[in-house]
Tab-separated table of C-alpha atoms in Angstrom:
chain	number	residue	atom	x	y	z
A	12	UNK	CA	-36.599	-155.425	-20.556
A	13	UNK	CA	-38.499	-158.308	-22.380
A	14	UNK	CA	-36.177	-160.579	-22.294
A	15	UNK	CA	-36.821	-162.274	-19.070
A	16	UNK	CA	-40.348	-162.541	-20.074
A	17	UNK	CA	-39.219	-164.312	-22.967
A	18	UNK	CA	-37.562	-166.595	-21.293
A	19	UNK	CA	-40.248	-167.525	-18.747
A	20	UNK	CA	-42.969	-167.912	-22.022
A	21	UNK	CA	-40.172	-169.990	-23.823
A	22	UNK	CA	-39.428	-172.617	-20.544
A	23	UNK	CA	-42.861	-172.528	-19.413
A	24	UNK	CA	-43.922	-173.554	-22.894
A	25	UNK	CA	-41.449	-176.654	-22.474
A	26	UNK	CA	-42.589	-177.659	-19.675
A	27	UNK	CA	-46.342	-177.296	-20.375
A	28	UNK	CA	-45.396	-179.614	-23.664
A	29	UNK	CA	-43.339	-182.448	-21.638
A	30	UNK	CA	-46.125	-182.373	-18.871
A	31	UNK	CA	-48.869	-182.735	-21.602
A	32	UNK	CA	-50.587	-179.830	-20.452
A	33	UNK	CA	-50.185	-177.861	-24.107
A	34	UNK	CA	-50.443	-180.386	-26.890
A	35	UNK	CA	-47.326	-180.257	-29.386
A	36	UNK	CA	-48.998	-179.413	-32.425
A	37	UNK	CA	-50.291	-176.026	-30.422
A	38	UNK	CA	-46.744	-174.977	-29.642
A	39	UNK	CA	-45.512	-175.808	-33.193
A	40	UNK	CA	-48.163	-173.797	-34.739
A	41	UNK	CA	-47.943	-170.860	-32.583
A	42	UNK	CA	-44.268	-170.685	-32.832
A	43	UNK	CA	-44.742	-170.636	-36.982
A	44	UNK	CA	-47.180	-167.889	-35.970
A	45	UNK	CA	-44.548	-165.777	-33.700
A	46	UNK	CA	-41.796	-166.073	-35.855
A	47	UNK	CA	-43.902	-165.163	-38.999
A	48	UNK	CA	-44.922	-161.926	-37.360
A	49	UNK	CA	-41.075	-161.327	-36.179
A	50	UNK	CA	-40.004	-161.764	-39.962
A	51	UNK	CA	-42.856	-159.328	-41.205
A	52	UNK	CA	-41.822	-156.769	-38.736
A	53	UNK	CA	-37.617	-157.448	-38.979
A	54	UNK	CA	-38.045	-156.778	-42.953
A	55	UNK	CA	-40.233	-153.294	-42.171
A	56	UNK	CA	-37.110	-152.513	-39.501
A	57	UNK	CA	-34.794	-152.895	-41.923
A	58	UNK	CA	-35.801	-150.712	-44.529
A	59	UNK	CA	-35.252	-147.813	-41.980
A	60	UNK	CA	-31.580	-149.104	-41.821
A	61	UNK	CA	-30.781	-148.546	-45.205
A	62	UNK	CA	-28.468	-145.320	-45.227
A	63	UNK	CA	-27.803	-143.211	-42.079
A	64	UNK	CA	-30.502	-141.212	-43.659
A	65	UNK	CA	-33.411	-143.372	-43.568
A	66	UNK	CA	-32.150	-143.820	-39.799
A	67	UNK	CA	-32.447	-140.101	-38.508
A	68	UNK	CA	-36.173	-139.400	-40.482
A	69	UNK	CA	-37.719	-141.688	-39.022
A	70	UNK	CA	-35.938	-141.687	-36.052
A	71	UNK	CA	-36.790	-137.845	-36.040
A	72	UNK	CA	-40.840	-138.665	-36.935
A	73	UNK	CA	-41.397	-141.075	-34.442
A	74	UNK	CA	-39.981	-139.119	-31.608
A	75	UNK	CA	-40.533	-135.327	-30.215
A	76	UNK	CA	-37.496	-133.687	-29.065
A	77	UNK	CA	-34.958	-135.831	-30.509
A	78	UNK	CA	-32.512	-132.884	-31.247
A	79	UNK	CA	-29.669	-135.242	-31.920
A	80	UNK	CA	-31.392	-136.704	-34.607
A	81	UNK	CA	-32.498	-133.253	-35.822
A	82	UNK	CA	-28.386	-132.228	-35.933
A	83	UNK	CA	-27.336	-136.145	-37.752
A	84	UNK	CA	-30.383	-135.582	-40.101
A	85	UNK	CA	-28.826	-132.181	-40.684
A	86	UNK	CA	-25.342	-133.886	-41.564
A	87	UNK	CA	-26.840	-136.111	-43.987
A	88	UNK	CA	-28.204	-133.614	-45.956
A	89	UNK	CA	-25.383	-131.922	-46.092
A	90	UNK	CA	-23.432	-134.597	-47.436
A	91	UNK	CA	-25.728	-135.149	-49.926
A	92	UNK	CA	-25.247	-131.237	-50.893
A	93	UNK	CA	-29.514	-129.974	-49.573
A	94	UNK	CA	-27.911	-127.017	-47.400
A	95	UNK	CA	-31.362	-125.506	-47.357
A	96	UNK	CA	-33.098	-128.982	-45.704
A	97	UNK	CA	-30.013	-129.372	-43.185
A	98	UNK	CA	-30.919	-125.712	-42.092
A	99	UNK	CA	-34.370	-126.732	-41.122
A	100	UNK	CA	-33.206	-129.937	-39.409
A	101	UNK	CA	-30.156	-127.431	-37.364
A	102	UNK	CA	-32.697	-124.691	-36.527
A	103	UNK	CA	-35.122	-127.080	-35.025
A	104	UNK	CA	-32.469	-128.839	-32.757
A	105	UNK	CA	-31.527	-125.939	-31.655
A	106	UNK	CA	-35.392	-124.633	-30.965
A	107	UNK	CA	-35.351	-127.611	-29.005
A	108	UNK	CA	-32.194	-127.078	-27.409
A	109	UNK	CA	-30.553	-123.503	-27.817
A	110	UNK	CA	-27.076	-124.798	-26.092
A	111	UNK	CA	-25.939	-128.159	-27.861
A	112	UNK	CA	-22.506	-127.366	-29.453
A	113	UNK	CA	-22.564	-129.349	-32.970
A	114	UNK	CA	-25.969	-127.769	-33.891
A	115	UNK	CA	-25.189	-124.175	-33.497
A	116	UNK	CA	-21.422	-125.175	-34.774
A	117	UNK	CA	-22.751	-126.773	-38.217
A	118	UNK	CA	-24.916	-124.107	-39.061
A	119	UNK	CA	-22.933	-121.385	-38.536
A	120	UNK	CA	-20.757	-122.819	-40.685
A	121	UNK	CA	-23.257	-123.649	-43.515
A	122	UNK	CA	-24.541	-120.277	-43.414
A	123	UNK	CA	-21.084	-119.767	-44.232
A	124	UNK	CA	-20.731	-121.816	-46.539
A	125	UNK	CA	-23.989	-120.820	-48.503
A	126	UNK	CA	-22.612	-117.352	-48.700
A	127	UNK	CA	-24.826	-115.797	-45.910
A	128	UNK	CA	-21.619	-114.910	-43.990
A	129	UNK	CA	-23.529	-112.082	-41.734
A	130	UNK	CA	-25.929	-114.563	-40.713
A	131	UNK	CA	-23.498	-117.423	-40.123
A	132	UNK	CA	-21.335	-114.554	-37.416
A	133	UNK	CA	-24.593	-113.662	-35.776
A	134	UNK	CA	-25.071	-117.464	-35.040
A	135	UNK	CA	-21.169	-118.139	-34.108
A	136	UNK	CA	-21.625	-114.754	-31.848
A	137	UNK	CA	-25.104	-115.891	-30.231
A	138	UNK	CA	-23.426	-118.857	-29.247
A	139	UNK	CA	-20.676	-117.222	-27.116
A	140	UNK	CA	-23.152	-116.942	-24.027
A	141	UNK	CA	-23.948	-120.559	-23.927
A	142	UNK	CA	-20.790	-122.135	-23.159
A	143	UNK	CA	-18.011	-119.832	-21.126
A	144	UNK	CA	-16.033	-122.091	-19.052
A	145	UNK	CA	-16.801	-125.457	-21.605
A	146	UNK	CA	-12.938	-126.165	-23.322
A	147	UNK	CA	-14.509	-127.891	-26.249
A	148	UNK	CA	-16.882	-125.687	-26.748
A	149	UNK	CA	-14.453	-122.558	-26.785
A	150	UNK	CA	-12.227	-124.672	-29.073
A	151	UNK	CA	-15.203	-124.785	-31.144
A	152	UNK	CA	-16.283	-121.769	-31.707
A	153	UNK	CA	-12.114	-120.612	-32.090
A	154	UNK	CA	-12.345	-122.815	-35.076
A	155	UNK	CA	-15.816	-121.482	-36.670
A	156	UNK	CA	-14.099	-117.898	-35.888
A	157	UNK	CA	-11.429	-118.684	-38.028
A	158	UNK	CA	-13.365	-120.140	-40.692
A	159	UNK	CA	-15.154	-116.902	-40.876
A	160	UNK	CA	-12.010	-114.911	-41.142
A	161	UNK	CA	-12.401	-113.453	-37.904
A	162	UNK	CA	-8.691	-113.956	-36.618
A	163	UNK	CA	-8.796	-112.096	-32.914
A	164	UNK	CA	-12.289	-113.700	-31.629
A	165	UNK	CA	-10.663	-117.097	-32.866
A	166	UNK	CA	-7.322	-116.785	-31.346
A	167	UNK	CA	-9.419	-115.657	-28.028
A	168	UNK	CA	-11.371	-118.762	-27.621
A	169	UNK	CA	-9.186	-120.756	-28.501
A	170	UNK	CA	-6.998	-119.328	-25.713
A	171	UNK	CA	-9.414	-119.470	-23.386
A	172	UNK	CA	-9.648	-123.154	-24.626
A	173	UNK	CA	-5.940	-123.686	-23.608
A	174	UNK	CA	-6.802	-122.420	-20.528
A	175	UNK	CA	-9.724	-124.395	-19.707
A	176	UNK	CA	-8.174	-127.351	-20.547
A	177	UNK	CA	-4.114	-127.295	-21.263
A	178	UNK	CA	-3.872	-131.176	-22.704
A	179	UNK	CA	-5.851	-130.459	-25.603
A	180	UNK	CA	-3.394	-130.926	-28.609
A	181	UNK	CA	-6.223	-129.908	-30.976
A	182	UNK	CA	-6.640	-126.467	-29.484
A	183	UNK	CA	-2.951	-125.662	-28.929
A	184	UNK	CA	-2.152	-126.941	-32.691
A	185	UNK	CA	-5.627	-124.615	-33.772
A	186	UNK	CA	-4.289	-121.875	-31.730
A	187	UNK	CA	-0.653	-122.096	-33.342
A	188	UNK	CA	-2.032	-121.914	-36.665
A	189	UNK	CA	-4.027	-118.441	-35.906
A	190	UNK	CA	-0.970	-117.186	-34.304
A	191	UNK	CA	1.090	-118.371	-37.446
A	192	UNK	CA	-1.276	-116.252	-39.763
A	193	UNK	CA	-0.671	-112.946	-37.731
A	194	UNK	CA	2.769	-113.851	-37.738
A	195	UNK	CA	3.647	-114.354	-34.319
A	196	UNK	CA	6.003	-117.463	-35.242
A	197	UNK	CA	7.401	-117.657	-31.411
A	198	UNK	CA	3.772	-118.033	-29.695
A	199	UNK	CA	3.209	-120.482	-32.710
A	200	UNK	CA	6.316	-122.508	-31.908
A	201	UNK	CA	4.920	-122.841	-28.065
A	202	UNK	CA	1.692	-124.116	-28.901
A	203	UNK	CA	3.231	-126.434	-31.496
A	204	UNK	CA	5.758	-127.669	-28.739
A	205	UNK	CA	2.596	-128.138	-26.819
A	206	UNK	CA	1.190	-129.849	-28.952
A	207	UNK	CA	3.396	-132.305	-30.176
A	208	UNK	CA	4.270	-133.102	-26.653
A	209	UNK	CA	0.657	-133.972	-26.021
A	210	UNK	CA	0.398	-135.957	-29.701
A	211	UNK	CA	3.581	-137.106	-30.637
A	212	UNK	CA	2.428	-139.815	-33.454
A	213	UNK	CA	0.586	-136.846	-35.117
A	214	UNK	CA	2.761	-136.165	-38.526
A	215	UNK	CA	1.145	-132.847	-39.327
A	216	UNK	CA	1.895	-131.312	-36.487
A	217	UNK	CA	4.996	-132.320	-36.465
A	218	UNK	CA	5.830	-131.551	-39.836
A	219	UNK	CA	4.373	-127.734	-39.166
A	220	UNK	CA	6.683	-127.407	-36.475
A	221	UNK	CA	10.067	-128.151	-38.227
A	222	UNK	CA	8.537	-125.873	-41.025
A	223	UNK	CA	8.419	-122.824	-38.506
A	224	UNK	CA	11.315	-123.546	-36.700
A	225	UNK	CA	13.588	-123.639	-39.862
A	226	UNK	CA	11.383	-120.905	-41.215
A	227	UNK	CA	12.223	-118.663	-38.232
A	228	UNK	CA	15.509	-120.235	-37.784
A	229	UNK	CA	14.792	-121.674	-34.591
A	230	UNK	CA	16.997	-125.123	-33.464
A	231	UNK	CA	14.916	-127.992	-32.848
A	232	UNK	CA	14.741	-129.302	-29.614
């Protein structure tokens, strides 16, 4: 938004100069001034631009409500193996926002991970209510299901993924999987079908789905 007043300071300067209506030595001296203060100001920047870290707190202090940054602060400390400060950073974006999908997502699954797995499918569950007809989300929260060891809530969302959206080769290869574990190798095979059709250069799908078919004894098509 500044930049057009930039440009009006910066050619009205120039013209002020050649008309002789702002000595030379004025502009010279206030431009050593202006650029002084940018460089004193670019260095403070770029200390924030360090890590991704340094990025998200203090992108999270100097703004309210920033629940995205709440959920990428959360990330970073879990990368960095601080489950217990990415909880506080995934429970406030979601304070702030009970329905955004990565939030609730990620800390299910680091309840999980920390070994509170009753808390972790009371989160997962909770989330249910937020996002019915969303394919992504369903996908989602098939996926966290699974995770959890939950095998028929998974395989129903992610159904009602498929649904919702029948050209997403993630879901039908997630849902193919979950059918593969109860053994149901010929709903597998569809959804692998499906899903190779929809993702052809993807080698691990393709792979799994020779595996099955010689597996079952099924001739590839």
């Amino acid at each position: 938004p500044l930049i057009g007043l930039f440009l009006i300071v910066a050619w009205g300067l120039g013209d002020a100069v050649r008309a002789r209506v702002v000595p030379r030595w004025a502009v010279v001296c206030l431009t050593i001034v202006v650029l002084a203060a940018l460089f004193v100001r670019t260095r403070s920047q770029l200390s924030r631009w360090r890590t991704s870290h340094d990025l998200f707190a203090h992108a999270v202090q100097v703004t309210r409500g920033n629940y995205v940054m709440h959920e990428n602060l959360a990330r970073e400390f879990i990368a960095e193996g601080r489950s217990g400060e990415a909880l506080v950073h995934f429970e406030e974006a979601l304070r702030i926002k009970p329905d955004y999908v990565p939030a609730r997502m990620n800390l299910a699954l680091t309840l999980f991970r920390m070994g509170r797995r009753n808390e972790a499918a009371v989160c997962v569950h909770g989330a249910v209510r937020y996002f019915p007809d969303n394919a992504p989300s369903q996908r989602d929260l098939g996926m966290v299901f699974a995770s959890l060891g939950e095998h028929e809530a998974s395989i129903r969302h992610l159904a009602r993924s498929v649904e919702l959206d029948p050209n997403d080769p993630r879901a039908h290869y997630a849902l193919a999987t979950m059918y593969l574990r109860q053994k149901r190798t010929s709903d597998a095979i569809v959804h692998l079908e499906r899903a190779a059709s929809l993702s052809p250069d993807t080698v691990e799908i393709e792979n799994l789905l020779k595996r099955v078919k010689q597996g079952s004894g099924s001739r590839p098509r």
